[in-house]
């Protein structure tokens, strides 16, 4: 707990929370504007379903980039301050520092996802949609979005600590955002290996196009996909943790 507290203290002047809030503000406003325009043209559509699908799609662009920036700022401090040797000299295990950084990143991104959930709830209540937004769907949205974000954070942390130059990690985030946005256009066998595209796949609401019209449906969650994502997360985390524990200081 002390190491985790120190990670947040080291971030206090980096204004990461402000950056996340601004990024989320742009994404949320963009999504709600798009949904409002869509509903004005198709008033029969389910409003909160359209909002969830739109945000899930935009998350594939925004969250990989935000994750790369957050993890880069969290990990870059150790290289700029050359603190790895110092930490080992006071008997702090690198694996504990690695875990603290990962938890710190997840808490910051959970804040971003909760902001989205609050925006969805407020938007639904203000517009008075015919079908009320079920709390269970909102919780599934938070859970699915957070799960794939944990995977991306594990990958970004590994890359951020693998290369001292954070350009590699930031480029990975931008490439991931591009692949996430375009992932649904790839064949299914390719889409399965593009982890950034899982934001739509793990969303509780899906969008279907039939007869030149759009339909929103509740998706039956596939436990197998969740299991695969969790396994990938564990692999990324162990790989990064092992690298930090073995690296020459």
Short mmCIF file of C-alpha atoms in Angstrom, two decimals:
data_model
loop_
_atom_site.label_atom_id
_atom_site.label_comp_id
_atom_site.label_asym_id
_atom_site.label_seq_id
_atom_site.Cartn_x
_atom_site.Cartn_y
_atom_site.Cartn_z
CA UNK A 1 0.00 0.00 0.00
CA UNK A 2 2.86 2.41 0.77
CA UNK A 3 4.42 1.79 -2.65
CA UNK A 4 1.07 2.44 -4.35
CA UNK A 5 0.65 5.67 -2.38
CA UNK A 6 4.12 6.76 -3.47
CA UNK A 7 3.20 6.15 -7.12
CA UNK A 8 0.29 8.56 -6.81
CA UNK A 9 2.45 11.08 -4.97
CA UNK A 10 4.99 10.98 -7.79
CA UNK A 11 2.19 11.81 -10.24
CA UNK A 12 0.79 14.77 -8.33
CA UNK A 13 2.54 17.37 -10.51
CA UNK A 14 2.07 15.62 -13.83
CA UNK A 15 -1.63 16.56 -14.13
CA UNK A 16 -2.54 13.11 -15.44
CA UNK A 17 -6.00 13.27 -13.90
CA UNK A 18 -6.67 16.55 -15.69
CA UNK A 19 -5.45 15.06 -18.97
CA UNK A 20 -7.73 12.03 -18.57
CA UNK A 21 -10.70 14.26 -17.73
CA UNK A 22 -10.13 16.43 -20.80
CA UNK A 23 -9.74 13.40 -23.08
CA UNK A 24 -12.93 11.87 -21.67
CA UNK A 25 -14.75 15.18 -21.99
CA UNK A 26 -13.95 15.34 -25.69
CA UNK A 27 -14.92 11.70 -26.27
CA UNK A 28 -18.14 11.91 -24.28
CA UNK A 29 -19.27 15.16 -25.91
CA UNK A 30 -18.44 13.79 -29.35
CA UNK A 31 -20.35 10.57 -28.67
CA UNK A 32 -23.42 12.29 -27.19
CA UNK A 33 -23.55 14.74 -30.08
CA UNK A 34 -23.40 11.87 -32.58
CA UNK A 35 -26.14 9.97 -30.71
CA UNK A 36 -28.35 13.07 -30.53
CA UNK A 37 -28.06 13.60 -34.28
CA UNK A 38 -28.77 9.91 -34.92
CA UNK A 39 -31.84 9.89 -32.66
CA UNK A 40 -33.22 13.02 -34.33
CA UNK A 41 -33.18 11.12 -37.62
CA UNK A 42 -34.28 7.77 -36.16
CA UNK A 43 -36.39 8.49 -33.06
CA UNK A 44 -37.45 4.85 -32.81
CA UNK A 45 -33.90 3.73 -31.90
CA UNK A 46 -33.13 2.81 -28.32
CA UNK A 47 -31.29 5.83 -26.95
CA UNK A 48 -29.14 4.27 -24.22
CA UNK A 49 -28.23 1.36 -26.46
CA UNK A 50 -27.05 3.75 -29.14
CA UNK A 51 -25.04 5.67 -26.53
CA UNK A 52 -23.28 2.55 -25.25
CA UNK A 53 -22.44 1.32 -28.76
CA UNK A 54 -21.11 4.73 -29.78
CA UNK A 55 -18.92 5.09 -26.71
CA UNK A 56 -17.65 1.50 -27.02
CA UNK A 57 -16.65 2.20 -30.61
CA UNK A 58 -14.91 5.45 -29.70
CA UNK A 59 -13.17 3.77 -26.76
CA UNK A 60 -11.28 1.66 -29.28
CA UNK A 61 -9.63 4.89 -30.45
CA UNK A 62 -9.34 6.94 -27.27
CA UNK A 63 -8.55 4.46 -24.48
CA UNK A 64 -5.48 2.83 -26.13
CA UNK A 65 -3.97 6.29 -26.59
CA UNK A 66 -4.85 7.38 -23.05
CA UNK A 67 -3.47 4.09 -21.68
CA UNK A 68 -0.18 4.60 -23.51
CA UNK A 69 0.20 8.16 -22.20
CA UNK A 70 -0.70 7.20 -18.62
CA UNK A 71 1.63 4.21 -18.47
CA UNK A 72 4.41 6.13 -20.18
CA UNK A 73 4.22 8.88 -17.56
CA UNK A 74 4.06 6.37 -14.71
CA UNK A 75 7.04 4.31 -15.93
CA UNK A 76 9.19 7.11 -17.33
CA UNK A 77 9.77 8.52 -13.84
CA UNK A 78 12.00 5.60 -12.86
CA UNK A 79 14.26 6.08 -15.87
CA UNK A 80 14.47 9.87 -15.64
CA UNK A 81 15.17 9.75 -11.92
CA UNK A 82 17.36 6.62 -12.23
CA UNK A 83 15.56 5.23 -9.19
CA UNK A 84 15.70 1.50 -9.90
CA UNK A 85 19.06 1.13 -8.16
CA UNK A 86 17.85 3.27 -5.28
CA UNK A 87 14.75 1.13 -4.82
CA UNK A 88 16.81 -2.05 -4.73
CA UNK A 89 19.27 -0.52 -2.28
CA UNK A 90 16.42 -0.07 0.23
CA UNK A 91 15.22 -3.65 -0.33
CA UNK A 92 12.15 -2.78 -2.39
CA UNK A 93 11.40 -5.60 -4.79
CA UNK A 94 11.03 -4.55 -8.43
CA UNK A 95 8.00 -6.84 -8.68
CA UNK A 96 6.25 -4.83 -5.95
CA UNK A 97 6.99 -1.57 -7.75
CA UNK A 98 5.75 -3.12 -11.00
CA UNK A 99 2.49 -4.19 -9.33
CA UNK A 100 2.01 -0.75 -7.79
CA UNK A 101 2.46 0.95 -11.16
CA UNK A 102 -0.01 -1.44 -12.79
CA UNK A 103 -2.62 -0.87 -10.06
CA UNK A 104 -2.07 2.88 -10.27
CA UNK A 105 -2.67 2.85 -14.02
CA UNK A 106 -5.82 0.76 -13.63
CA UNK A 107 -7.26 3.08 -11.00
CA UNK A 108 -6.71 6.09 -13.26
CA UNK A 109 -8.36 4.38 -16.24
CA UNK A 110 -11.22 3.12 -14.05
CA UNK A 111 -11.86 6.77 -13.23
CA UNK A 112 -12.18 7.47 -16.98
CA UNK A 113 -14.61 4.58 -17.50
CA UNK A 114 -16.74 5.59 -14.52
CA UNK A 115 -17.00 9.09 -16.02
CA UNK A 116 -18.42 7.49 -19.14
CA UNK A 117 -20.93 5.45 -17.15
CA UNK A 118 -22.08 8.57 -15.30
CA UNK A 119 -22.46 10.40 -18.62
CA UNK A 120 -24.54 7.54 -20.05
CA UNK A 121 -26.83 7.52 -17.00
CA UNK A 122 -27.30 11.31 -17.01
CA UNK A 123 -27.89 11.43 -20.77
CA UNK A 124 -30.51 8.67 -20.50
CA UNK A 125 -32.34 10.37 -17.63
CA UNK A 126 -32.29 13.84 -19.20
CA UNK A 127 -33.69 12.57 -22.50
CA UNK A 128 -36.28 10.33 -20.82
CA UNK A 129 -35.84 7.38 -23.15
CA UNK A 130 -38.85 5.05 -23.42
CA UNK A 131 -36.84 2.11 -22.10
CA UNK A 132 -35.03 2.84 -18.84
CA UNK A 133 -31.33 2.04 -18.61
CA UNK A 134 -30.85 -1.14 -16.51
CA UNK A 135 -28.14 -0.85 -13.87
CA UNK A 136 -26.96 -4.37 -14.76
CA UNK A 137 -26.18 -3.25 -18.33
CA UNK A 138 -24.26 -0.25 -17.07
CA UNK A 139 -22.21 -2.47 -14.76
CA UNK A 140 -21.53 -4.90 -17.61
CA UNK A 141 -20.35 -1.97 -19.72
CA UNK A 142 -17.95 -0.86 -16.99
CA UNK A 143 -16.71 -4.42 -16.44
CA UNK A 144 -16.14 -5.25 -20.10
CA UNK A 145 -14.46 -1.93 -20.86
CA UNK A 146 -12.23 -2.19 -17.80
CA UNK A 147 -11.23 -5.76 -18.58
CA UNK A 148 -9.81 -5.01 -22.02
CA UNK A 149 -8.26 -1.81 -20.66
CA UNK A 150 -6.41 -3.91 -18.08
CA UNK A 151 -5.02 -5.99 -20.94
CA UNK A 152 -3.86 -2.94 -22.86
CA UNK A 153 -2.33 -1.41 -19.73
CA UNK A 154 -0.39 -4.62 -19.06
CA UNK A 155 1.01 -4.48 -22.60
CA UNK A 156 1.78 -0.77 -22.41
CA UNK A 157 3.55 -1.13 -19.08
CA UNK A 158 5.69 -3.93 -20.46
CA UNK A 159 6.70 -1.85 -23.48
CA UNK A 160 7.22 1.31 -21.41
CA UNK A 161 9.70 -0.50 -19.16
CA UNK A 162 11.27 -2.45 -22.02
CA UNK A 163 12.40 0.72 -23.82
CA UNK A 164 13.76 3.80 -22.07
CA UNK A 165 12.62 5.92 -25.01
CA UNK A 166 8.87 6.27 -24.46
CA UNK A 167 8.28 7.04 -28.12
CA UNK A 168 7.88 3.30 -28.75
CA UNK A 169 5.15 2.98 -26.13
CA UNK A 170 3.31 6.09 -27.34
CA UNK A 171 3.48 4.91 -30.97
CA UNK A 172 2.05 1.55 -29.90
CA UNK A 173 -0.87 3.37 -28.29
CA UNK A 174 -1.58 5.34 -31.48
CA UNK A 175 -1.28 2.23 -33.66
CA UNK A 176 -3.56 0.40 -31.22
CA UNK A 177 -6.13 3.20 -31.45
CA UNK A 178 -6.10 3.01 -35.24
CA UNK A 179 -6.43 -0.80 -35.23
CA UNK A 180 -9.16 -0.58 -32.61
CA UNK A 181 -11.25 1.79 -34.70
CA UNK A 182 -10.82 -0.24 -37.88
CA UNK A 183 -10.77 -3.70 -36.28
CA UNK A 184 -14.44 -4.44 -36.95
CA UNK A 185 -13.77 -4.16 -40.69
CA UNK A 186 -11.20 -6.98 -40.60
CA UNK A 187 -12.12 -10.66 -41.10
CA UNK A 188 -13.13 -12.36 -37.86
CA UNK A 189 -9.95 -14.47 -37.62
CA UNK A 190 -7.82 -11.30 -37.78
CA UNK A 191 -10.09 -9.39 -35.43
CA UNK A 192 -9.49 -11.96 -32.71
CA UNK A 193 -5.79 -11.06 -32.50
CA UNK A 194 -6.37 -7.30 -32.49
CA UNK A 195 -6.91 -6.82 -28.77
CA UNK A 196 -7.70 -3.11 -29.17
CA UNK A 197 -10.86 -3.99 -31.10
CA UNK A 198 -12.30 -5.94 -28.15
CA UNK A 199 -13.96 -2.80 -26.76
CA UNK A 200 -16.91 -3.41 -29.07
CA UNK A 201 -16.74 -7.18 -28.64
CA UNK A 202 -17.03 -6.95 -24.85
CA UNK A 203 -19.77 -4.34 -24.94
CA UNK A 204 -23.16 -5.56 -23.60
CA UNK A 205 -24.87 -3.93 -26.60
CA UNK A 206 -24.23 -4.77 -30.24
CA UNK A 207 -25.16 -3.01 -33.47
CA UNK A 208 -26.58 -4.89 -36.45
CA UNK A 209 -27.18 -3.56 -39.95
CA UNK A 210 -30.12 -5.08 -41.84
CA UNK A 211 -32.13 -3.78 -44.79
CA UNK A 212 -30.31 -0.44 -44.80
CA UNK A 213 -31.26 0.16 -41.17
CA UNK A 214 -29.51 -0.08 -37.83
CA UNK A 215 -30.68 -2.28 -34.96
CA UNK A 216 -29.32 -2.37 -31.43
CA UNK A 217 -29.49 -5.63 -29.50
CA UNK A 218 -28.32 -6.91 -26.14
CA UNK A 219 -25.37 -9.23 -26.61
CA UNK A 220 -25.16 -12.61 -24.93
CA UNK A 221 -21.79 -12.42 -23.22
CA UNK A 222 -19.36 -15.12 -24.34
CA UNK A 223 -17.49 -16.41 -21.29
CA UNK A 224 -14.79 -17.78 -23.59
CA UNK A 225 -13.86 -14.29 -24.80
CA UNK A 226 -13.55 -13.06 -21.22
CA UNK A 227 -11.35 -16.03 -20.36
CA UNK A 228 -9.07 -15.36 -23.35
CA UNK A 229 -8.74 -11.67 -22.47
CA UNK A 230 -7.88 -12.50 -18.85
CA UNK A 231 -5.28 -15.03 -20.01
CA UNK A 232 -3.68 -12.50 -22.37
CA UNK A 233 -3.58 -9.96 -19.55
CA UNK A 234 -1.79 -12.42 -17.27
CA UNK A 235 0.74 -13.24 -20.00
CA UNK A 236 1.52 -9.56 -20.65
CA UNK A 237 1.80 -8.84 -16.94
CA UNK A 238 4.09 -11.78 -16.20
CA UNK A 239 6.28 -10.98 -19.22
CA UNK A 240 6.73 -7.37 -18.14
CA UNK A 241 7.24 -8.24 -14.48
CA UNK A 242 9.85 -10.85 -15.38
CA UNK A 243 11.73 -8.34 -17.53
CA UNK A 244 11.88 -5.79 -14.72
CA UNK A 245 12.98 -8.39 -12.17
CA UNK A 246 15.79 -9.69 -14.44
CA UNK A 247 17.07 -6.47 -15.98
CA UNK A 248 20.60 -5.33 -15.24
CA UNK A 249 20.74 -2.16 -13.24
#
